[in-house]
C-alpha atoms as one frame of an Amber mdcrd trajectory, in Angstrom:
protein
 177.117 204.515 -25.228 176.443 208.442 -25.470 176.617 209.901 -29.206 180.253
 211.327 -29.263 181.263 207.654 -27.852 178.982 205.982 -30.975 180.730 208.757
 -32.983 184.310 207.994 -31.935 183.670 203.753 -31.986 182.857 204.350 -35.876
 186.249 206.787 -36.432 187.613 203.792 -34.980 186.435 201.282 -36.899 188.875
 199.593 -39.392 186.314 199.269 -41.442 185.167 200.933 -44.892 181.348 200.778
 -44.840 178.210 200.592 -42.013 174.722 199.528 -42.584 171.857 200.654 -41.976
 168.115 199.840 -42.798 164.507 201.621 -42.469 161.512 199.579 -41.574 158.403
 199.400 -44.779 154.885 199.014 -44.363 155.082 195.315 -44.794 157.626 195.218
 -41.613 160.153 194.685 -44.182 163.635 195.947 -42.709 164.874 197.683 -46.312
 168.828 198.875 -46.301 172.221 199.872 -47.859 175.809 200.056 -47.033 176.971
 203.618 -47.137 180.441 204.811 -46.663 182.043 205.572 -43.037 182.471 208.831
 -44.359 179.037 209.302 -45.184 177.499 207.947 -42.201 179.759 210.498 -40.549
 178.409 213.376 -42.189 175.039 212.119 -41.744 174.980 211.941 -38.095 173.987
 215.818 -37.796 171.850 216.044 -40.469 169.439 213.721 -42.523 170.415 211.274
 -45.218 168.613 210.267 -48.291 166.585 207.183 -49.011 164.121 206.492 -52.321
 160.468 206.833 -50.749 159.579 204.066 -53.438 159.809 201.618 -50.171 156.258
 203.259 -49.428 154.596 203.585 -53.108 155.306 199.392 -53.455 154.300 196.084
 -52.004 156.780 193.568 -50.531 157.601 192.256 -54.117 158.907 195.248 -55.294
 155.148 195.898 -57.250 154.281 199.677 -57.460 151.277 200.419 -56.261 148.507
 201.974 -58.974 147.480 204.891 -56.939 149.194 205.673 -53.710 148.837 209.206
 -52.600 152.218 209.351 -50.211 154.204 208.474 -53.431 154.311 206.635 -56.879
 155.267 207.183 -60.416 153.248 210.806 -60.488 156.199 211.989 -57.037 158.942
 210.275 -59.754 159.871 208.757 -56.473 162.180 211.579 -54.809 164.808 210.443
 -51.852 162.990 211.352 -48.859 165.084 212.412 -45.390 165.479 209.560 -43.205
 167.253 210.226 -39.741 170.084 207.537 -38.318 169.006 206.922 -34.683 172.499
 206.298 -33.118 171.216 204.565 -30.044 170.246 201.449 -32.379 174.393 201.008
 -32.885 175.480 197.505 -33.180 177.684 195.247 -34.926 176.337 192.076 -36.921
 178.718 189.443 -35.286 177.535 187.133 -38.463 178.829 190.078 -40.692 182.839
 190.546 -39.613 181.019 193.083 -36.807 179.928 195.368 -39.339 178.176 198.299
 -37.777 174.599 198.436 -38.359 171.939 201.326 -37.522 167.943 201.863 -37.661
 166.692 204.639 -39.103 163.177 206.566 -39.338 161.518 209.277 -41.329 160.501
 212.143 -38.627 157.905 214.775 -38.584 159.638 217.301 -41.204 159.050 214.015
 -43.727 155.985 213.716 -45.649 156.580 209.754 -45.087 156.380 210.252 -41.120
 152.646 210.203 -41.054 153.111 206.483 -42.539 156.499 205.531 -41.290 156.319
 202.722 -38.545 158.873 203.355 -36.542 157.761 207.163 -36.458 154.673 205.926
 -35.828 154.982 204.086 -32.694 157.530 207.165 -31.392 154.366 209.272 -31.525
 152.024 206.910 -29.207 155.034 205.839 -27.350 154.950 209.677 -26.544 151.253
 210.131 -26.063 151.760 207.431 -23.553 154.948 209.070 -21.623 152.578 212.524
 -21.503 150.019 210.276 -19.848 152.106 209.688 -16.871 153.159 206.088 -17.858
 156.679 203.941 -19.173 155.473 201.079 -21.428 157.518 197.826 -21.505 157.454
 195.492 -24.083 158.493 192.392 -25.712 157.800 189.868 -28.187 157.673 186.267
 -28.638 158.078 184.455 -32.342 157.067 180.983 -33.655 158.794 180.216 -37.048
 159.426 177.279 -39.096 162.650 176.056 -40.524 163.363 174.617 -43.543 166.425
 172.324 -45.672 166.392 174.694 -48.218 167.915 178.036 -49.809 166.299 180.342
 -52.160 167.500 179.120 -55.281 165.903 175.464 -54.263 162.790 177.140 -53.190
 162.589 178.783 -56.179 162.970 175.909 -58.509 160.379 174.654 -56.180 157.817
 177.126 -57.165 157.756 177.285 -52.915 155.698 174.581 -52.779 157.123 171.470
 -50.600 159.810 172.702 -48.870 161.693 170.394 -46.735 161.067 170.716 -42.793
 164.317 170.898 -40.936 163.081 168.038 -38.298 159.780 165.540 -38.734 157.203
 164.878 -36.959 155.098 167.212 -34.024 157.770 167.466 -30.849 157.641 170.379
 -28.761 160.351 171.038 -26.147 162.135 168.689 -27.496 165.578 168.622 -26.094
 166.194 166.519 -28.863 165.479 168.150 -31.796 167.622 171.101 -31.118 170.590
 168.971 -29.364 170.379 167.545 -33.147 170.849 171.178 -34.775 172.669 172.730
 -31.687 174.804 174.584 -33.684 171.913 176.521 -35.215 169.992 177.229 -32.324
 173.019 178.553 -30.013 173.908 180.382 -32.891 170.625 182.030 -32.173 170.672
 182.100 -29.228 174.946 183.641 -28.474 174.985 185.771 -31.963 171.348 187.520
 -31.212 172.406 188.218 -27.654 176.038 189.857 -29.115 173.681 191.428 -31.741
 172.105 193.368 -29.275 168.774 191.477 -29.131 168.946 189.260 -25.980 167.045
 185.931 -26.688 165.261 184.635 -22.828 164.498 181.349 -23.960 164.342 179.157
 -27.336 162.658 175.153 -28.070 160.966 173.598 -30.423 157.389 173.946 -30.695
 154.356 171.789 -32.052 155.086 170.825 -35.865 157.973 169.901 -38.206 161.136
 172.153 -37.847 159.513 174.538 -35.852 161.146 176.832 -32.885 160.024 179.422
 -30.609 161.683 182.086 -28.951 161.004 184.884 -26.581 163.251 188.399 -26.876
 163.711 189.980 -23.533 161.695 192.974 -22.761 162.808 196.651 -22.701 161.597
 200.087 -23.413 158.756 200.407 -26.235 161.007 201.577 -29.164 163.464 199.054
 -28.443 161.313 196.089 -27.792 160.617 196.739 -31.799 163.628 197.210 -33.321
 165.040 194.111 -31.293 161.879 192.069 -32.910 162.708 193.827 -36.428 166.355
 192.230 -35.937 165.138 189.251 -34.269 163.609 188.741 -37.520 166.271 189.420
 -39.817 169.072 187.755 -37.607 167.240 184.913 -37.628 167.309 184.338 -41.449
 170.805 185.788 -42.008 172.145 182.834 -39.587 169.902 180.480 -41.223 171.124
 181.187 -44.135 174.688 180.098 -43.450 173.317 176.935 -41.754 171.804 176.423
 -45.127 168.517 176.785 -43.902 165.048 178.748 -44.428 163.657 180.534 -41.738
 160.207 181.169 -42.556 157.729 183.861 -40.278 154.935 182.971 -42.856 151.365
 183.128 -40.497 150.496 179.849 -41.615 151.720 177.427 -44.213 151.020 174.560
 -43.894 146.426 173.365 -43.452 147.801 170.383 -41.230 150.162 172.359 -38.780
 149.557 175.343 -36.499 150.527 179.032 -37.086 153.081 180.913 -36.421 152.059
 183.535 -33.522 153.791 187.056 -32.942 152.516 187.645 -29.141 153.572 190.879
 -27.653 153.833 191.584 -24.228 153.747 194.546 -22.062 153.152 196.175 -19.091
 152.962 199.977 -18.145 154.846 200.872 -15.212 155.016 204.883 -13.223 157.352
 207.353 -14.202 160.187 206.490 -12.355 159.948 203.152 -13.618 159.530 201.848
  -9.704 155.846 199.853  -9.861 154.684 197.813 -12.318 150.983 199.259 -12.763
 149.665 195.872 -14.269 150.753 194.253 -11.097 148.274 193.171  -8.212 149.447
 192.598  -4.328 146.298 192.639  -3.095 143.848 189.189  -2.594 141.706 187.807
  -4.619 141.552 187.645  -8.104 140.778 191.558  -9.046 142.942 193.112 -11.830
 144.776 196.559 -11.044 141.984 199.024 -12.476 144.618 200.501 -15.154 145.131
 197.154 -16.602 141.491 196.425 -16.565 140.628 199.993 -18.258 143.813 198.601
 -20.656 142.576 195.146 -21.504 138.987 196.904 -22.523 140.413 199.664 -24.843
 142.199 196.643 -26.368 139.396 194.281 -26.473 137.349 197.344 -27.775 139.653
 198.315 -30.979 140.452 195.102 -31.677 137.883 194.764 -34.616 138.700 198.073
 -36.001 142.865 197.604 -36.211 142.821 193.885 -36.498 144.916 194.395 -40.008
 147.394 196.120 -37.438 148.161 192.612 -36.163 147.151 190.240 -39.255 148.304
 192.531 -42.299 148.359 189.486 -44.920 145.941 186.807 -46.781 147.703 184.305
 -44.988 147.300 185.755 -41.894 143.748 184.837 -41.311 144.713 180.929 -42.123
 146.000 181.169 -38.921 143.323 182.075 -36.864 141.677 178.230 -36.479 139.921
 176.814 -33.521 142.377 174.808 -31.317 145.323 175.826 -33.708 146.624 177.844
 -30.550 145.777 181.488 -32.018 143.153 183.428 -30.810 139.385 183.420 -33.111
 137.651 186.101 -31.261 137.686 189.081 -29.242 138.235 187.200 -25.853 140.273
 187.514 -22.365 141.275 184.901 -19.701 144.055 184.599 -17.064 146.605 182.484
 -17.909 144.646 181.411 -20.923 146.281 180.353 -23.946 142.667 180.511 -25.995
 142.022 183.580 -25.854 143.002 186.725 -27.503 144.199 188.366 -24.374 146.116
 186.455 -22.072 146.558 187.916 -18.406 149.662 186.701 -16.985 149.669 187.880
 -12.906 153.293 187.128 -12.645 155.612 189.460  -9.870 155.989 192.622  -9.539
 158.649 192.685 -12.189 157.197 190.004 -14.899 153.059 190.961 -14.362 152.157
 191.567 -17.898 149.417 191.185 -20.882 150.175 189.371 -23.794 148.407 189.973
 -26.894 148.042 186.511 -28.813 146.610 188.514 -31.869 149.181 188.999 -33.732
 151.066 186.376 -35.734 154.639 186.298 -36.790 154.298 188.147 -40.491 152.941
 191.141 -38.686 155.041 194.267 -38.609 155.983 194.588 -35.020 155.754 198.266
 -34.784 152.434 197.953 -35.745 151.400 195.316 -33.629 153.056 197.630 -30.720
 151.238 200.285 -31.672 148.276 198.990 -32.298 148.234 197.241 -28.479 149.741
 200.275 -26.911 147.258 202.904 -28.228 144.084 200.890 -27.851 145.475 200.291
 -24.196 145.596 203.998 -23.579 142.260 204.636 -25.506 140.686 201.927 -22.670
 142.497 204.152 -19.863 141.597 207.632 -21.230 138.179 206.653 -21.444 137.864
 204.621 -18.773 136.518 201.596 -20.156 134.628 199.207 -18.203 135.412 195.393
 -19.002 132.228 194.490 -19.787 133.388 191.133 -21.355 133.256 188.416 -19.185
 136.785 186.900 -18.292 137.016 183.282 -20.483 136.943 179.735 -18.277 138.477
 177.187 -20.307 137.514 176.787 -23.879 137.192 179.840 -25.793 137.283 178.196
 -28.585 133.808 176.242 -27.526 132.375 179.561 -26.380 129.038 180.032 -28.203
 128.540 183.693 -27.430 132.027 185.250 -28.187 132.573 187.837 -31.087 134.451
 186.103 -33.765 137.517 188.217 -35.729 137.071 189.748 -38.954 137.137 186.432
 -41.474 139.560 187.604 -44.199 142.088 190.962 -45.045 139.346 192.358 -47.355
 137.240 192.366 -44.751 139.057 193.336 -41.824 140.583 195.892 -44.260 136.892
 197.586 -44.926 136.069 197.618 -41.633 139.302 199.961 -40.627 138.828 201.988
 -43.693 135.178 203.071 -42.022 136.425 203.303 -38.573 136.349 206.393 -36.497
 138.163 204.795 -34.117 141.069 203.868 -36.218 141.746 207.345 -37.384 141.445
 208.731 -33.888 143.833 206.240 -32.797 146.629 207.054 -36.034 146.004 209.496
 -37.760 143.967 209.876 -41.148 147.057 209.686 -42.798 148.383 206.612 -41.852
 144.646 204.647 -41.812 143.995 205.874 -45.784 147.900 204.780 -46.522 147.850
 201.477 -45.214 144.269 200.101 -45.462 144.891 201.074 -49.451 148.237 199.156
 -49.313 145.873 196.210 -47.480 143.129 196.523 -49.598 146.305 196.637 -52.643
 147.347 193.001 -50.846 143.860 191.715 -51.383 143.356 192.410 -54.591 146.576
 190.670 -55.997 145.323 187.502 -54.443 142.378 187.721 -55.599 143.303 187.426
 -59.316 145.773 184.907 -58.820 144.891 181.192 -59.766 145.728 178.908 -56.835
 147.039 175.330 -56.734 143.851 174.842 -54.983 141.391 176.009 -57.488 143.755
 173.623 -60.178 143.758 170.881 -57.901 139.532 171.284 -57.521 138.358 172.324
 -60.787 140.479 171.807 -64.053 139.814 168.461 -64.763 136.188 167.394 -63.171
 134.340 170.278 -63.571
């Protein structure tokens, strides 16, 4: 639909009230309900929302000394713009209407906002000649639960929703089929068209891949992938958890994004080879090098919490190292040759707790940094094992310091922006730092009695 027609559905609408929601730091989708009649005399101008959802962590903790805001702004209402073309109705909801929204470049937040963010490399990409596709794919684990009983919990030993390790298993989801065609028929009505869904390796876990589309909209599906996901949950009375890791014995939960960069009239798929042999396409392997080359300096771009880096384990299916392979589910990269319509990279980075418009933006612009400067892939292509490969560069080991390393990098602040880099490596380094004075069940378990 065209504006006036978005304009005309919501006159329509029997309704009182529409949603709509901006995306945090944390990849937290943060909303209201505002009147039709507001929304309506938004849609030509901005509308406010408290900038405290970028001076505080994802509990609600201000942060000591944030320079985009905090207590010294008193935490003003900043101008957010409603992006009509993210119209939909939450089918879960009575159809409610429900709308994304961004801070733009007359904002002070734009310089931090993700969704602005990714607009401006999406851009930078579009001015280079090239239409970026992508898509995501999510692992999460399901639970017997609600909040209240993880709360009186502590959210320790929640209850998987199936037992035992059985991937693909017809079985398992046959046994909670409404839940997962819920999923599956409410997302695709939601606007967020679910390719394929099945259980994965570990108890009450499922995976699902979104359909890809244009850059922008590849996000915001896997922002409401996200959130759909838990909302139906919910009235299933279950917990749908995108935690990186939590569990030692089971395996993470990945966030793999895919993409592909096709001409400008959308006709060839540039990552796609016809020819023989096994050469890649000379954009993608410029594109696989930029990515390969940042990929130290951003990592926090694709593992932004402590419990990210639990996740990356040898032979726990997540990548440990700055690697690339065809069809290779070890490495970090994963070529996939495909057709001319499905040839794509995936980058296996990225778990399920990372903020997808970072993740995005982090593979699109270190993609375009490989192309601009023509970077030779001087890292040999993986044969097998990655994990048993003795000479590959291993990951940053932890957020503090995969956090210090992007706080020193050139690179990253060529790539986003001074701005942004200070903002969220302080908000990382913030995340750190309130782990590291917490006392863990671990250190209990270890210490209080025998040492």
């Amino acid at each position: 639909m065209d504006t006036l027609e978005i304009i005309k559905t919501i006159e329509k609408y029997t309704g009182s009230h529409i949603k709509f929601g901006v995306i945090d730091i944390d990849g937290v989708l943060r909303g209201k309900m505002i009147s039709k009649k507001k929304f309506l005399k938004s849609v030509d101008k901005d509308i406010g929302f408290c900038n405290v959802i970028f001076g505080w962590d994802v509990n609600d903790q201000v942060y000591d000394d944030s320079k985009v805001t905090g207590w010294h702004t008193g935490f003003p209402d900043s101008s957010a713009a409603i992006d009509l073309s993210t119209y939909r109705t939450i089918p879960w909801n009575d159809n409610i209407p429900l709308f994304l929204a961004d801070f733009h470049q007359s904002d002070d937040l734009s310089v931090v906002c993700p969704r602005s963010l990714l607009k401006r490399i999406g851009d930078r990409c579009r001015n280079a000649g090239y239409i970026p596709k992508f898509a995501s794919e999510y692992e999460w684990f399901n639970f017997r639960e609600t909040p209240q009983s993880l709360k009186q919990k502590g959210m320790v030993d929640p209850e998987p929703l199936t037992p035992g390790m059985f991937g693909y298993s017809l079985l398992r989801s046959s046994q909670y089929h409404d839940f997962m065609s819920g999923i599956a028929g409410q997302l695709e009505s939601f606007g967020v068209p679910v390719e394929g869904i099945h259980t994965e390796t570990g108890d009450g876990v499922y995976e699902a891949c979104i359909e890809y589309s244009d850059l922008i909209e590849a996000a915001d599906r896997s922002m409401l992938f996200k959130s759909g996901v838990k909302e139906i949950a919910f009235q299933h009375d279950i917990v749908a958890s995108f935690m990186a890791k939590w569990s030692d014995d089971l395996p993470g939960c990945g966030g793999h994004v895919h993409q592909s960069l096709w001409n400008s009239d959308e006709s060839d798929n540039l990552f796609f080879s016809s020819g023989p042999g096994n050469d890649l396409p000379p954009i993608l392997e410029h594109y696989i090098a930029g990515q390969l080359h940042c990929l130290p300096d951003i990592l926090p771009m694709y593992a932004p919490t402590v419990n990210s880096y639990k996740r990356f384990v040898s032979g726990s299916w997540a990548s440990t190292s700055v690697s690339w392979g065809r069809s290779n589910r070890t490495t970090a990269l994963r070529v996939i040759p495909g057709g001319e319509e499905s040839a794509r990279l995936e980058t296996r980075v990225p778990g399920a707790d990372a903020n997808p418009y970072l993740s995005m933006a982090a593979s699109l612009a270190s993609g375009l940094y490989g192309i601009e400067n023509k970077l030779t892939l001087d890292i040999f292509e993986t044969q097998g094992n990655e994990y048993q490969n003795p000479k590959s560069q291993s990951l940053p080991a932890n957020l503090k310091d995969a956090a210090s390393r992007m706080k020193l990098s050139e690179l990253a602040k060529e790539l986003f922006g001074d701005a942004f880099v200070e903002h969220f490596v302080y908000t990382r380094e913030w995340e750190w730092e309130q782990f590291s004075k917490r006392v863990t069940d671990w250190e209990l378990k270890r210490y209080f009695e025998i040492i």
